[in-house]
Structures are given as structure tokens and as C-alpha cells.
Short mmCIF file of C-alpha atoms in Angstrom, two decimals:
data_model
loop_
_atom_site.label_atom_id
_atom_site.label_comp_id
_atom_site.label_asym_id
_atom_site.label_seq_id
_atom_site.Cartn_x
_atom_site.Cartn_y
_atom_site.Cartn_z
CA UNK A 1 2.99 134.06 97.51
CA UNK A 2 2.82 134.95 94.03
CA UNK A 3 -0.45 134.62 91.99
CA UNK A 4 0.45 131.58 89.58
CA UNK A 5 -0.87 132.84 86.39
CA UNK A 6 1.71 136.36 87.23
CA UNK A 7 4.39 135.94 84.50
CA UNK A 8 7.63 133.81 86.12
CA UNK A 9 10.82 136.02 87.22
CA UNK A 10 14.14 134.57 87.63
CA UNK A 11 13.48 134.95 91.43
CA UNK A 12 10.75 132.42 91.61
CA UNK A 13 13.35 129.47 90.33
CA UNK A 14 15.50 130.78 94.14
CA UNK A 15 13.93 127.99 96.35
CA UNK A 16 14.73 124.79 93.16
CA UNK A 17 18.42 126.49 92.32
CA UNK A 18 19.45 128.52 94.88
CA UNK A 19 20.14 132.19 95.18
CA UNK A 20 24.20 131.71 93.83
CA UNK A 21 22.50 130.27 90.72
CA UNK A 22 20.30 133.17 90.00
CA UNK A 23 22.87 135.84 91.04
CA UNK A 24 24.96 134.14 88.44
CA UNK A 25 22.33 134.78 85.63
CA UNK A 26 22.65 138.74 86.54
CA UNK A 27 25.95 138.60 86.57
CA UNK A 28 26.30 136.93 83.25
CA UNK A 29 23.80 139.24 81.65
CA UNK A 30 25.60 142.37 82.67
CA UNK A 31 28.23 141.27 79.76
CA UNK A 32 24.97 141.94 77.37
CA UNK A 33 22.94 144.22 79.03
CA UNK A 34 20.76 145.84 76.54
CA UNK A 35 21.44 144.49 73.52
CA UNK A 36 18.97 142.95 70.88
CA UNK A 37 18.51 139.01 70.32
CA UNK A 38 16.29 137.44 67.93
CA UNK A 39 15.29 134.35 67.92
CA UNK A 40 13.51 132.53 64.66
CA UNK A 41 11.88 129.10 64.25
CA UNK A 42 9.07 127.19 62.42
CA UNK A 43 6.42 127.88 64.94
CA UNK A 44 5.00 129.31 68.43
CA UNK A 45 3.07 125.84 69.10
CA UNK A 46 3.79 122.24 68.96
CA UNK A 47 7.16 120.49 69.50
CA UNK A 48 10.25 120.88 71.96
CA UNK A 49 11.54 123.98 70.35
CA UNK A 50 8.52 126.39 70.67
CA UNK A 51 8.12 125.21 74.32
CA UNK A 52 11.72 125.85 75.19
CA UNK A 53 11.32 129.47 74.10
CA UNK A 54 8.08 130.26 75.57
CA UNK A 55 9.92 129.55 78.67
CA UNK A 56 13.36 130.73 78.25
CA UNK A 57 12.44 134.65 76.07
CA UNK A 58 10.27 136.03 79.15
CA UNK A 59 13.45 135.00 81.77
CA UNK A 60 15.95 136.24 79.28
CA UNK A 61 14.74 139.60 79.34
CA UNK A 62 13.50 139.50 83.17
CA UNK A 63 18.05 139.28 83.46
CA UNK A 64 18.16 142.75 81.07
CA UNK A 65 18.77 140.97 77.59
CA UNK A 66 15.94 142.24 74.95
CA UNK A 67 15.58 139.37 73.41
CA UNK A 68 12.42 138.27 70.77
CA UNK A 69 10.85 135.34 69.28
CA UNK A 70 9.72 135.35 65.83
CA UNK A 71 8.09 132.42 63.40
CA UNK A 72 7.80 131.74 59.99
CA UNK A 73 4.15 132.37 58.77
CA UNK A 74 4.19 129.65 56.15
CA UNK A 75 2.02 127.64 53.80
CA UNK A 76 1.01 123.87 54.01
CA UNK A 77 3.57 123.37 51.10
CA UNK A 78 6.43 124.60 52.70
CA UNK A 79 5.83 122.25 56.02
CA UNK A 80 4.92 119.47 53.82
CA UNK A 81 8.78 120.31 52.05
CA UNK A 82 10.62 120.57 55.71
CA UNK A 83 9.17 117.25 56.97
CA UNK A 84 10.35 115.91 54.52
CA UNK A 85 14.10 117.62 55.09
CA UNK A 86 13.67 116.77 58.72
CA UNK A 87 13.14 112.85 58.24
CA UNK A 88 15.89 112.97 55.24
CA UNK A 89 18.69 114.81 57.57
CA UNK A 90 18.11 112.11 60.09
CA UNK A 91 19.54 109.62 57.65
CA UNK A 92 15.94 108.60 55.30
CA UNK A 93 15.51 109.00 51.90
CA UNK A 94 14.19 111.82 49.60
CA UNK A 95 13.53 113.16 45.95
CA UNK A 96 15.17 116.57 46.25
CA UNK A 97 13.69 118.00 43.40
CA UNK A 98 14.03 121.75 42.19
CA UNK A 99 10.25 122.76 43.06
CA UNK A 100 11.36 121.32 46.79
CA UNK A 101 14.07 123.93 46.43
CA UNK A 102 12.08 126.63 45.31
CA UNK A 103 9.09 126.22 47.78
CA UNK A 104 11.64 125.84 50.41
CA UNK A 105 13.48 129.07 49.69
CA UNK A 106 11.11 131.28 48.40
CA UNK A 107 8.90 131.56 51.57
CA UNK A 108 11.97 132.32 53.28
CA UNK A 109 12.74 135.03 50.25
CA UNK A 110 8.69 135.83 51.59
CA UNK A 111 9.75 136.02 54.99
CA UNK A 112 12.58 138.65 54.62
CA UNK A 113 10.43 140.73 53.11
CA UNK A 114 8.07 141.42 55.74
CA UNK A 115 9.88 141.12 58.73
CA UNK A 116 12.85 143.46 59.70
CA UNK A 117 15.98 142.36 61.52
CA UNK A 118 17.97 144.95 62.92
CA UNK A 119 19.33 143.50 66.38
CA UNK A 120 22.37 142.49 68.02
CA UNK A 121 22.77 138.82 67.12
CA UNK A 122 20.37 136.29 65.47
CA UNK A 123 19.58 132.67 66.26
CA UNK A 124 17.72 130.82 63.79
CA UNK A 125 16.75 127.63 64.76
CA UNK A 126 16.38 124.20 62.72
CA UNK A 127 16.68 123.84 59.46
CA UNK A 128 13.18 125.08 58.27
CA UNK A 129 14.70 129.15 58.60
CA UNK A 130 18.20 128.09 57.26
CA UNK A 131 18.34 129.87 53.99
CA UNK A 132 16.79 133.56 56.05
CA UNK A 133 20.88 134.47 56.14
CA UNK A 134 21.22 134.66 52.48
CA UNK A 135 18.17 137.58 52.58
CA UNK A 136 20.40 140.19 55.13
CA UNK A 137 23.32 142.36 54.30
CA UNK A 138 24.80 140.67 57.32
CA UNK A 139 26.00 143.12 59.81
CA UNK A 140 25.64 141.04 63.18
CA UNK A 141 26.37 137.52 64.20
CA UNK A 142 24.44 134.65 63.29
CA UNK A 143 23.75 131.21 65.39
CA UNK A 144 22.08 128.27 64.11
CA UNK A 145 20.56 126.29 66.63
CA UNK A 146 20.05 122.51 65.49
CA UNK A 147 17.83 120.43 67.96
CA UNK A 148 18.08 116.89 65.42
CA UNK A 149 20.93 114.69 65.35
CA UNK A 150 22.78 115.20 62.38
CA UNK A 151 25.05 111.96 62.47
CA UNK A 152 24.17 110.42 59.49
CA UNK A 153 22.34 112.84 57.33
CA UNK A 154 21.09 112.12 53.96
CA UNK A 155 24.47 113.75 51.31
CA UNK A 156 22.17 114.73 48.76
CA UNK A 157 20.34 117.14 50.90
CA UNK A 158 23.67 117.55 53.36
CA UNK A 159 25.18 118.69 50.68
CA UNK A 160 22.34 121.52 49.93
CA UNK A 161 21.74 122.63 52.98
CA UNK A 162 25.72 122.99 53.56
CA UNK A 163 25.48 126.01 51.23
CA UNK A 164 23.33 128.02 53.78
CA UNK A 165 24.94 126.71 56.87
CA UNK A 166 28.59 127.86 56.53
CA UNK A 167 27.22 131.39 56.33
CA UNK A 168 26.88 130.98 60.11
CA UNK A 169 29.19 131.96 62.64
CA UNK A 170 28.62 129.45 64.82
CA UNK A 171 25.95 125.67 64.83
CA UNK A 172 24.55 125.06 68.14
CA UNK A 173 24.11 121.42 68.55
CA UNK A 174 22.49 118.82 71.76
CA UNK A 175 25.45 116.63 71.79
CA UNK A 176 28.89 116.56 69.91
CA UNK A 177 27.91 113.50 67.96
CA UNK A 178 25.07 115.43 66.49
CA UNK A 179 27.27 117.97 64.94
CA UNK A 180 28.09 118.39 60.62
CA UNK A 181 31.40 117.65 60.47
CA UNK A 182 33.52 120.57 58.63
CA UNK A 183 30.62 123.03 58.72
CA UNK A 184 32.46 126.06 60.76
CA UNK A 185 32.67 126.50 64.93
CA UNK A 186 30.16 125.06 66.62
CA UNK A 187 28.93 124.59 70.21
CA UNK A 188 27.45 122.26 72.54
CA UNK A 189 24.59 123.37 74.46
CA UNK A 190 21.63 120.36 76.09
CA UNK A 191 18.29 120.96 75.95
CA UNK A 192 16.36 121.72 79.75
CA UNK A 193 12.74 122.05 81.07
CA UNK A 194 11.23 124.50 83.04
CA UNK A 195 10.44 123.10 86.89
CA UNK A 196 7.86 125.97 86.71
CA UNK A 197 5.63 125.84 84.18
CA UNK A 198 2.18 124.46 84.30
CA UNK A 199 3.75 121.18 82.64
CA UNK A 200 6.15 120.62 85.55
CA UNK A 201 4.90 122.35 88.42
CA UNK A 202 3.56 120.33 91.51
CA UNK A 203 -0.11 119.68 91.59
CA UNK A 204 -2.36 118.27 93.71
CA UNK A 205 -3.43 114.63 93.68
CA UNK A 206 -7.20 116.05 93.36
CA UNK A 207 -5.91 118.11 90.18
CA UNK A 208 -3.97 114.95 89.02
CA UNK A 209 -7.35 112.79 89.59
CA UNK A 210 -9.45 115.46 87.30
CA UNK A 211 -7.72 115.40 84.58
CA UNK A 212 -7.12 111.22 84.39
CA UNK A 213 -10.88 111.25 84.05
CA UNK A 214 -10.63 113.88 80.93
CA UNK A 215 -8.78 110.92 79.36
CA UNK A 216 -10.33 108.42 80.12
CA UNK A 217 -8.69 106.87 83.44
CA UNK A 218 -11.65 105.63 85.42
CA UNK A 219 -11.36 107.09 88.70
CA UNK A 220 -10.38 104.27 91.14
CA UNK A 221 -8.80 102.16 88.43
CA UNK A 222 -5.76 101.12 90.61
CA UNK A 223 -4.17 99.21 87.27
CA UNK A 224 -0.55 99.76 86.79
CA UNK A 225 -0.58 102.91 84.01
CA UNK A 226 2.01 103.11 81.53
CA UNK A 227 2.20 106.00 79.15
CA UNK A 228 4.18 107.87 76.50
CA UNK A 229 4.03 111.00 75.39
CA UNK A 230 5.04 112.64 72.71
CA UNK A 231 3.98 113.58 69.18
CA UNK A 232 2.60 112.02 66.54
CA UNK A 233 5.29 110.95 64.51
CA UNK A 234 6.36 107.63 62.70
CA UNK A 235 10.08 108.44 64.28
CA UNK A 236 8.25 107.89 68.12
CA UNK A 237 7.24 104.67 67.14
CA UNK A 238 3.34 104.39 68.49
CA UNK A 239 3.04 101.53 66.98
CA UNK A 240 5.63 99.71 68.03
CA UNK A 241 4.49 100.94 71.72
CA UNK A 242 1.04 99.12 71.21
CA UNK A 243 3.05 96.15 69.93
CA UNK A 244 5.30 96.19 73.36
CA UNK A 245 2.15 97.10 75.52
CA UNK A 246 0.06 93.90 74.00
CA UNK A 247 3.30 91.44 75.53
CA UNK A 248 2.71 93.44 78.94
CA UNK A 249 -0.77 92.40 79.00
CA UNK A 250 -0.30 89.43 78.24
CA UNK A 251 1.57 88.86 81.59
CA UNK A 252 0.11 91.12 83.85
CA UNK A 253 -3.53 93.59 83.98
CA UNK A 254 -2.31 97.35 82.87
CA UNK A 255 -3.20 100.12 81.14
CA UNK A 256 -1.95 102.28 78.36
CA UNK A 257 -2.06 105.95 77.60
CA UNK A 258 -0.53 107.65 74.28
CA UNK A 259 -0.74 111.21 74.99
CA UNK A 260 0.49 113.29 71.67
CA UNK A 261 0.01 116.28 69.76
CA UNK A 262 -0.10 117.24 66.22
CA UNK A 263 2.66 120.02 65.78
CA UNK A 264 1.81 123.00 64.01
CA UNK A 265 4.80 122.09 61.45
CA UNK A 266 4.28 118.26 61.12
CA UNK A 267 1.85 117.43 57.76
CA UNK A 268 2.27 113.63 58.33
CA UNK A 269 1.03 114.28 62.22
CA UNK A 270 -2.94 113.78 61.21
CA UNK A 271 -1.72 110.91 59.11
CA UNK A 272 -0.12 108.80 61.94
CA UNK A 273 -3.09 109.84 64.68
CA UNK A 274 -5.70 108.21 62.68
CA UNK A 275 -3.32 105.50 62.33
CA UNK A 276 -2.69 104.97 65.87
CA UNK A 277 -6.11 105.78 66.33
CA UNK A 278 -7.55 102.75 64.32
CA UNK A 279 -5.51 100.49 66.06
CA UNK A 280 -5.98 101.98 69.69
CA UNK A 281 -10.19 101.14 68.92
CA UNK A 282 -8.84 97.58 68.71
CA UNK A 283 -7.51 97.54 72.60
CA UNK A 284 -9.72 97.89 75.44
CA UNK A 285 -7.19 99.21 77.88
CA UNK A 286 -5.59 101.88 75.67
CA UNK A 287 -7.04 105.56 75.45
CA UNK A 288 -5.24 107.66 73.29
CA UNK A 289 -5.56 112.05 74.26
CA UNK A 290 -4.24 114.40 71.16
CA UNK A 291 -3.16 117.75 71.77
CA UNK A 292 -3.96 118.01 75.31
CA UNK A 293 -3.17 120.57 77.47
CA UNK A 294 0.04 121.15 79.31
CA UNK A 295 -1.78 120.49 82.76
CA UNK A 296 -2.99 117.21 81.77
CA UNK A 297 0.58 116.03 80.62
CA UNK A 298 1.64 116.70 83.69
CA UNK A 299 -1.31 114.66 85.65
CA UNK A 300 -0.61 111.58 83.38
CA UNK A 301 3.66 111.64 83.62
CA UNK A 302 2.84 112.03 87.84
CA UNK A 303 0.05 109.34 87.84
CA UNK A 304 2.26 106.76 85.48
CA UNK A 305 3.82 104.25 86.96
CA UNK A 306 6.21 103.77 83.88
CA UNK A 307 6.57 106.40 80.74
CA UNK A 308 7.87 105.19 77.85
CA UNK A 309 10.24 106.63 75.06
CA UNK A 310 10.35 104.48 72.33
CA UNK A 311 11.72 106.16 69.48
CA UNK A 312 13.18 105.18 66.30
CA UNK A 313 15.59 108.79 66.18
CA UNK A 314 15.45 111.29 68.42
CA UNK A 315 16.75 114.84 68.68
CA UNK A 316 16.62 114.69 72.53
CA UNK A 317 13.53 114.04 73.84
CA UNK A 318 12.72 116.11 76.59
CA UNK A 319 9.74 114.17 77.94
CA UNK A 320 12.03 111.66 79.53
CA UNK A 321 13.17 114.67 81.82
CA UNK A 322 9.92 115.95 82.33
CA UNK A 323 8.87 112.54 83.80
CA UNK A 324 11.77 111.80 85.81
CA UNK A 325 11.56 115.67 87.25
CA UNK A 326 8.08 114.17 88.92
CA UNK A 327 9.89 110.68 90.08
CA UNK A 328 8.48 108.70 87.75
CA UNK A 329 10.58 105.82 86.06
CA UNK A 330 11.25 105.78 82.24
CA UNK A 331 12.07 103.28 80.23
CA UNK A 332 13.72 104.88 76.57
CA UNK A 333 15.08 103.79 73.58
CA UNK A 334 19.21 103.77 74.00
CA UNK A 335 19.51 106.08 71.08
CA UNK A 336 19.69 110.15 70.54
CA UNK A 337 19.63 112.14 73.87
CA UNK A 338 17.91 109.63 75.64
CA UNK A 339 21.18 108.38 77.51
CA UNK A 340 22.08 111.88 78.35
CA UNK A 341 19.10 111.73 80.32
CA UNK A 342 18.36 107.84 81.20
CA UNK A 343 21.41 106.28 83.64
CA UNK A 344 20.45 102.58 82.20
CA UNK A 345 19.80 101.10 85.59
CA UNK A 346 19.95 104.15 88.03
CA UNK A 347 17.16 106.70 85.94
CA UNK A 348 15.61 104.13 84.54
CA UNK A 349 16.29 101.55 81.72
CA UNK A 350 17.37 101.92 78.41
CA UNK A 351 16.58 100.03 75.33
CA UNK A 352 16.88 98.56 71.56
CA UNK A 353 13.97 100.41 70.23
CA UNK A 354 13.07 97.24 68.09
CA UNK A 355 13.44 94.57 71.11
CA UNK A 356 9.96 94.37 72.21
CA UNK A 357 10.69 91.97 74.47
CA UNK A 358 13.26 93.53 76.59
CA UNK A 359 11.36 96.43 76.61
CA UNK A 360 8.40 94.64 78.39
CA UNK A 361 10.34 93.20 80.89
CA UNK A 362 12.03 96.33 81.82
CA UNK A 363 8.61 97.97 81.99
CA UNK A 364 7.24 95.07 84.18
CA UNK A 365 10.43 95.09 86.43
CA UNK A 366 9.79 98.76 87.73
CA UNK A 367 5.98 97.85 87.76
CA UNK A 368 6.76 94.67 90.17
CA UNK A 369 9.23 96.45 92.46
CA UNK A 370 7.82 98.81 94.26
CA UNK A 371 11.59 100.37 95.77
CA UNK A 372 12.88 99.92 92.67
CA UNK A 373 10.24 102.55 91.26
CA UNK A 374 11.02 104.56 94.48
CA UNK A 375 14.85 104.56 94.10
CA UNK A 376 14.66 105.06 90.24
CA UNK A 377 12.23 108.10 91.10
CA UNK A 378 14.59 109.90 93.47
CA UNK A 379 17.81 109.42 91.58
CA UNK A 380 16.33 110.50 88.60
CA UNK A 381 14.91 114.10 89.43
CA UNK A 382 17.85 114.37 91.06
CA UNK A 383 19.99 113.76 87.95
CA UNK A 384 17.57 116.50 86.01
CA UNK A 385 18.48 118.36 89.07
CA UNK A 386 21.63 118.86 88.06
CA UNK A 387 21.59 118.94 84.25
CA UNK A 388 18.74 119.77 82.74
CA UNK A 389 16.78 122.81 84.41
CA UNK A 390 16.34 126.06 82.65
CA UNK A 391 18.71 127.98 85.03
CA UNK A 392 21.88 125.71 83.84
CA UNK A 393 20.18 126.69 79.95
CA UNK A 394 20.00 130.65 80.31
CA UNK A 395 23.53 130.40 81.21
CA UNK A 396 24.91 128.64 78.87
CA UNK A 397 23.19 130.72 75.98
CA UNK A 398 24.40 134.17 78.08
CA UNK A 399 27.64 132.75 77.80
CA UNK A 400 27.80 132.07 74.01
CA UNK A 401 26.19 135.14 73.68
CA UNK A 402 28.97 136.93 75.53
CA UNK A 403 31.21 135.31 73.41
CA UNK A 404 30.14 137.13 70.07
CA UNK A 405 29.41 140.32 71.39
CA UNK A 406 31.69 141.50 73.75
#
């Protein structure tokens, strides 16, 4: 048996996929055998994006593709300036001002200088490393890869951020109602999760036990345990969790536990915490853990009895799949990727974010029915089974990549 801390092959994933599944992966990769990929975000920590390629880079090379990971080593200011794009391209408001502009761009300008691309292909992904494609004498293909929904984007800053986009040879989106609308070719590719990493992997109930006390969970405290999980960020709506967690209590003894991080990229992260925070001292059955590790995310979405996903917008939200990987029910707001994920009824239950009500009940009905919980469980890691494992992800991205360079 391997050593677990050994770095993951594609050959460990043989016993979840199957051997056809992994022999596909080589056989996909022979169409790019050798050549150079580069990937580029806004970070190596915090948020869905940095976590996908921790996970996906080592397995992409273990098929034969060389392909990298690189960040953008960037000021307070210029985070401060892509929050702000971020919140505005999921349809809010902003004051795009020319100093916005010129932060924004010029520590991109600061990032071409320093850092050498010379590979095959390029993915740059979100819109914090748009404008890096004006900085090349572009010789290779380039792929943006958007994880927000775009629906309804603000036109003011649509309409600026259009300049850099068409550049591209191809957008990446999670689903086709994401996508800008006349903005080139562009692809759909879901999100996935990694069954194997210290996030999802089984654990023992000991290991799950351990870390409930490092947040607080008093061992033997055999109250129902609702959670969520995910940063801290106005658009997850912790607030309006607490809000939905005080009707719960007032029917039935629970618990609650808000497990988030502050991403590396997220100035108004700190903001909301001590928000959340001030309230949470309010509650005596609410703990609150920030910027836990992996291992204890995983203890808490095993040990829940319900996880919640209550956001306001969401790009995808891959914690819903993470939970339902370890048969745990989730109840999510009906918006974003959530209903990729969430069979309303069958995975668990979806949602008005702002009915507080019906999002109780739901939470109580799974709490109250025992099968139901069970059947929910099954069907749902089932359902992330089939669509949303890293295998299904590698191959999609071999085959796009096939598609450019071949």
C-alpha cells in the first residue's frame, strides 16, 4: 500500500474509476505528449481554483503533459481592485474609475516582465490575469478559464474587460448559461474534486472525533450538526445562515458550524469574519473555525448531519460535491452550479436563498428522517460518481487541449 503523504499517480484513482478510465487518460495524452502548458491564476491558496490545480498539475504531468502553475505576485491594491471586478461581473455595482484601470493593468504590465512564457498553450484563469495576453507577441494558443457566472455582468465593466477577452482563442466556462455572449468560441467544461486528497479521502471515525474537538464539538455531543463551509464572503450569505439556523432552534436542539477561510485574494474576507464573528459570540450553539485545515473540513462535512449552501451567487460551489462524495445530505441555494450538483429531492434539496423558512424545514426534514438522510447519502455520491471526479476533469481539458494543438 502506498505511503499516503507519496505524491498521487493516476494509478491510485484505479480502484474509484476503473482501469478503462485511467487507460483513457494515457491514451488521450499521447495526442500531447510532451508539450508545454501553463497555467496562471490569482493565487496558490484559498478558493476553488487554487485547489483544483494543486490537484489536477501533479496528475497532468504523471499522463506525460508538462504542464505548470504560475500566480500573480500582487499587491493589496490590486486584490482590493479585482474584488471589486469579481462582485461587479456577477451583476453589482461599481465606480470603474481610471486609477482602477491602471492598478489593474499595470501589475499585470509587472507581471510580464518577470516571468517568461514560452510554452505550448496558455490558460489563464479568471479575470484577475485577463489583460497578461496583451504583454506576449502571441505565438501559441490562449484559453481563458472563467469559474463565475457571467449571466448578468455589470456593461460598464463587461464592456472593459471585453477588450482583453476576444484576444483569446477560446473562454472556458462551468455551464453554458455562464458564458459572454459574442465573445469568440468557447467551451463547457464542470468543475470536479479529487476523491483523494486529504479533503476527501476516508478517515477514521477516531480521526473524525479529533478534529470536532479542535472546533469546538464537545465530544459526545450527539446534537444534530449542521454546517457550511465555505469562505468568507458576503455572496455565501453567513448571515443569512445564522438567521435560518436561529428558526431551526427554535423547533428542535442543534448545532451549528461555519467553517471558512479567508482567501489569499479576497480583501473584504477579514471584513465579513469579524462580522460573522460578532454575531456567532451572540449564539451558544454556533462555533465558527477560519482557515482550517483540509483534514478538518473533511471531519466536519462526514460528521454533519446536514451542510448547507446558502449563497446569494455562486460560480459552482464545489463544497456541495465534496459533502455529498462522503453521503452527507445538502441542502443549497437553487442558483449557480448548485443544481448541477443538487437533484432537488434525490441529492438533497434545493432552495430560494432568501426563504428562510423553507430552508429550515428542508434542513429539519433530512434531520427527522433518518432513511431519508440514508437514501439522500447514497444517491448523492453516487451522482458525484459520475460527474464530478477529477478523472472525468483531466479528460476533458486533454481533450480541448488536443483540440488546439494537434
Amino acid at each position: 500500500m502506498r505511503k499516503r503523504l507519496m505524491p498521487k499517480t493516476l494509478a491510485d484513482y484505479r480502484d474509484i474509476v476503473g482501469e478503462d478510465e485511467i487507460s483513457k487518460i494515457y491514451r488521450k495524452s499521447s495526442e500531447v505528449l510532451g508539450k508545454h502548458i501553463l497555467n496562471i491564476n490569482a493565487t496558490y491558496y484559498g478558493g476553488g481554483v487554487a485547489e483544483i490545480l494543486r490537484n489536477m498539475v501533479p496528475l497532468m504531468n504523471d499522463a506525460g503533459v508538462q504542464v505548470g502553475w504560475r500566480a500573480i505576485p500582487a499587491n493589496p491594491d490590486f486584490f482590493r481592485v479585482s474584488k471589486k471586478f469579481h462582485n461587479a461581473l456577477q451583476g453589482g455595482d461599481i465606480n470603474l474609475t481610471e486609477m482602477k484601470k491602471e492598478v489593474y493593468e499595470g501589475t499585470i504590465e509587472e507581471f510580464a516582465r518577470f516571468t517568461h512564457i514560452n510554452h505550448d498553450l496558455v490558460v489563464v484563469h479568471d479575470p484577475q490575469p485577463l489583460p497578461l495576453i496583451l504583454y506576449y507577441k502571441k505565438r501559441q494558443p490562449w484559453i481563458w478559464r472563467c469559474h463565475i457566472d457571467l449571466s448578468s455582468p455589470n456593461e460598464e465593466l463587461w464592456t472593459y474587460l471585453k477588450y482583453f477577452g476576444i484576444r483569446y482563442d477560446n473562454a472556458v466556462y462551468h455551464l453554458d448559461r455562464f458564458a459572454w455572449r459574442g465573445v469568440g468560441n468557447y467551451s463547457i467544461m464542470k468543475p470536479s474534486i479529487d476523491p483523494l486528497s486529504i479533503k476527501n479521502t476516508d478517515i477514521p471515525q477516531s480521526t473524525i472525533e479529533k478534529y470536532l474537538r479542535k472546533v469546538g464539538i464537545k465530544e459526545g455531543d450527539s446534537r444534530p450538526l449542521i454546517s457550511q463551509i465555505s469562505r468568507f464572503d458576503r455572496w455565501k450569505d453567513p448571515m443569512g445562515v445564522l438567521k435560518v439556523f436561529d428558526l431551526i432552534k427554535n423547533e428542535m436542539d442543534c448545532q451549528l458550524l461555519l467553517v471558512g477561510a479567508i482567501a489569499a485574494d479576497d480583501p473584504e474576507g477579514q471584513e465579513v469574519y469579524d462580522e460573522v464573528f460578532s454575531e456567532v459570540q451572540k449564539r451558544e450553539d454556533v462555533k465558527i473555525a477560519v482557515n482550517v485545515h483540509d483534514i478538518v473540513v473533511n471531519a466536519v462535512q462526514r460528521a454533519s448531519d446536514v451542510v448547507l449552501q446558502k449563497s446569494l451567487r455562486e460560480g459552482f460551489g464545489l463544497t456541495i460535491s465534496e459533502a455529498l462524495w462522503k453521503e452527507t445530505p445538502v441542502v443549497g441555494s437553487n442558483l449557480g452550479g448548485i443544481p448541477e450538483q443538487i437533484i432537488d429531492g434525490e441529492t438533497g434539496y434545493l432552495v430560494d436563498p432568501y426563504d428562510y423558512e423553507d430552508t429550515a424545514e428542508k434542513v429539519m426534514n433530512i434531520i427527522g428522517d433518518e432513511n431519508l438522510s440514508d437514501e439522500i447519502g447514497r444517491k448523492g455520491k453516487q451522482h458525484v460518481k459520475e460527474n464530478f471526479l477529477i478523472i472525468r476533469h483531466i479528460k476533458e481539458w486533454l481533450d480541448l487541449w488536443t483540440e488546439f494543438l494537434t
